[in-house]
Coordinates of C-alpha atoms and ligand atoms in Angstrom, one line a residue:
M17 CA 0.0 0.0 0.0
N18 CA 1.6 3.2 -1.2
D19 CA -0.1 5.5 1.3
C20 CA 0.6 3.4 4.3
L21 CA 2.9 5.1 6.8
F22 CA 4.4 1.8 8.1
C23 CA 4.9 0.4 4.6
K24 CA 6.9 3.6 3.9
I25 CA 9.0 3.0 7.0
I26 CA 9.5 -0.6 6.0
S27 CA 10.6 0.4 2.5
G28 CA 13.0 3.0 3.9
E29 CA 11.0 5.8 2.3
L30 CA 10.3 7.3 5.8
P31 CA 12.8 7.4 8.6
A32 CA 12.3 5.5 11.9
Y33 CA 14.3 4.5 14.9
I34 CA 14.6 0.8 14.0
V35 CA 15.5 -1.4 16.9
Y36 CA 14.8 -4.9 15.4
E37 CA 14.7 -6.5 12.0
D38 CA 14.5 -10.0 10.6
E39 CA 13.3 -11.4 7.3
L40 CA 9.6 -10.9 8.1
V41 CA 9.4 -8.3 10.9
L42 CA 10.5 -4.8 11.7
G43 CA 10.6 -3.2 15.2
F44 CA 10.8 0.6 15.7
L45 CA 10.3 3.1 18.4
D46 CA 6.8 4.6 18.7
I47 CA 7.1 8.3 18.1
Q48 CA 4.3 8.9 20.7
P49 CA 5.4 6.5 23.4
V50 CA 3.2 5.7 26.5
N51 CA 6.6 5.1 28.2
P52 CA 10.2 5.2 27.2
G53 CA 11.0 2.0 25.3
H54 CA 7.6 1.8 23.6
V55 CA 8.3 -0.3 20.5
L56 CA 6.1 -1.2 17.6
I57 CA 6.5 -4.6 15.9
A58 CA 5.1 -4.8 12.4
P59 CA 5.1 -7.4 9.6
K60 CA 7.2 -6.3 6.6
V61 CA 4.2 -7.0 4.4
H62 CA 1.0 -4.9 4.6
F63 CA -1.7 -6.7 6.6
A64 CA -4.6 -4.5 7.9
D65 CA -5.2 -6.4 11.1
M66 CA -5.2 -9.7 13.0
L67 CA -8.0 -11.0 10.8
D68 CA -6.0 -10.3 7.7
I69 CA -2.5 -11.5 8.6
D70 CA -0.7 -14.5 7.1
E71 CA 0.1 -17.0 9.9
K72 CA 3.8 -17.1 8.9
Y73 CA 4.1 -13.4 9.8
L74 CA 2.2 -13.7 13.0
C75 CA 4.5 -16.5 14.1
A76 CA 7.5 -14.3 13.3
I77 CA 6.0 -11.5 15.4
G78 CA 5.5 -13.9 18.2
E79 CA 9.1 -14.9 18.1
A80 CA 10.3 -11.3 17.9
I81 CA 8.3 -9.9 20.8
P82 CA 10.2 -11.6 23.6
K83 CA 13.5 -10.9 22.0
V84 CA 12.8 -7.2 21.6
A85 CA 11.1 -7.0 25.0
R86 CA 14.2 -8.3 26.8
K87 CA 16.3 -5.7 25.2
V88 CA 13.8 -2.9 25.8
L89 CA 13.5 -3.8 29.5
E90 CA 17.2 -3.8 30.0
A91 CA 17.7 -0.6 28.1
V92 CA 15.1 1.4 30.0
G93 CA 15.5 -0.3 33.4
A94 CA 12.0 -1.8 33.6
K95 CA 11.0 -5.4 34.5
D96 CA 7.4 -5.5 33.4
F97 CA 5.6 -4.6 30.1
N98 CA 2.4 -4.8 28.3
V99 CA 1.9 -6.2 24.8
G100 CA -1.0 -4.7 22.9
V101 CA -2.8 -4.8 19.6
N102 CA -5.4 -2.3 18.6
N103 CA -7.4 -4.1 16.0
G104 CA -9.6 -1.7 14.0
E105 CA -10.7 1.9 14.4
L106 CA -13.0 1.4 17.4
A107 CA -10.2 -0.4 19.2
G108 CA -7.9 2.5 18.7
Q109 CA -5.9 1.3 15.7
L110 CA -4.5 4.5 14.2
I111 CA -2.3 3.0 11.4
P112 CA -4.1 0.4 9.4
H113 CA -1.1 -1.9 9.2
L114 CA -1.1 -4.5 11.9
H115 CA 1.4 -3.8 14.6
F116 CA 2.0 -5.0 18.2
H117 CA 3.0 -2.5 20.9
I118 CA 5.6 -3.4 23.5
M119 CA 5.1 -1.0 26.4
P120 CA 7.5 -1.0 29.3
R121 CA 5.8 -0.3 32.7
F122 CA 7.1 1.7 35.6
E123 CA 5.8 2.2 39.1
G124 CA 3.3 5.0 39.1
D125 CA 3.6 5.6 35.3
G126 CA -0.1 6.5 35.1
H127 CA -0.7 4.2 32.1
Q128 CA -4.2 2.8 32.6
L129 CA -5.4 -0.6 31.7
F130 CA -9.0 -1.2 30.9
K131 CA -11.2 -2.5 33.6
G132 CA -13.5 -5.5 33.2
K133 CA -17.3 -5.0 33.5
E134 CA -19.6 -7.0 35.8
V135 CA -21.4 -9.7 33.9
S136 CA -23.8 -12.5 34.9
S137 CA -22.8 -16.1 34.7
N138 CA -25.9 -16.6 32.4
D139 CA -24.5 -14.1 30.0
L140 CA -21.1 -15.8 30.1
R141 CA -22.7 -19.2 29.5
D142 CA -24.7 -17.8 26.5
L143 CA -21.7 -16.2 25.0
A144 CA -19.5 -19.2 25.5
A145 CA -22.2 -21.3 23.7
K146 CA -22.0 -19.0 20.7
L147 CA -18.2 -19.3 20.5
Ligands
ZN10 ZN1 1.3 -1.0 5.3

């Protein structure tokens, strides 16, 4: 996709702070980090989201995440991190090229996780039956 920001980073057309690269995956610093060391891991081929991606690339991302996370944690002096994927516009996906976030966490960093909602066991049972 010619107009995709991440495809342009992957092709070298746009600059990025690249921190990881293998045959299938590129890792680079998020320019609007939630914390220092916030890295994006993206497939080198354009896939819109988790429903679109080729399994081979997803496996490569799964292998890259712990490798990159170990380096990030050491570099920024953190021991914990979140891995996140925003899948689609309502989920907060800003760039429509699948990417995983590695976000180091620090005591009192103010980064909020979503809270679960109360739900009845009947609703859980009904939903589980649909799945
Ligand atoms: Zn793309």
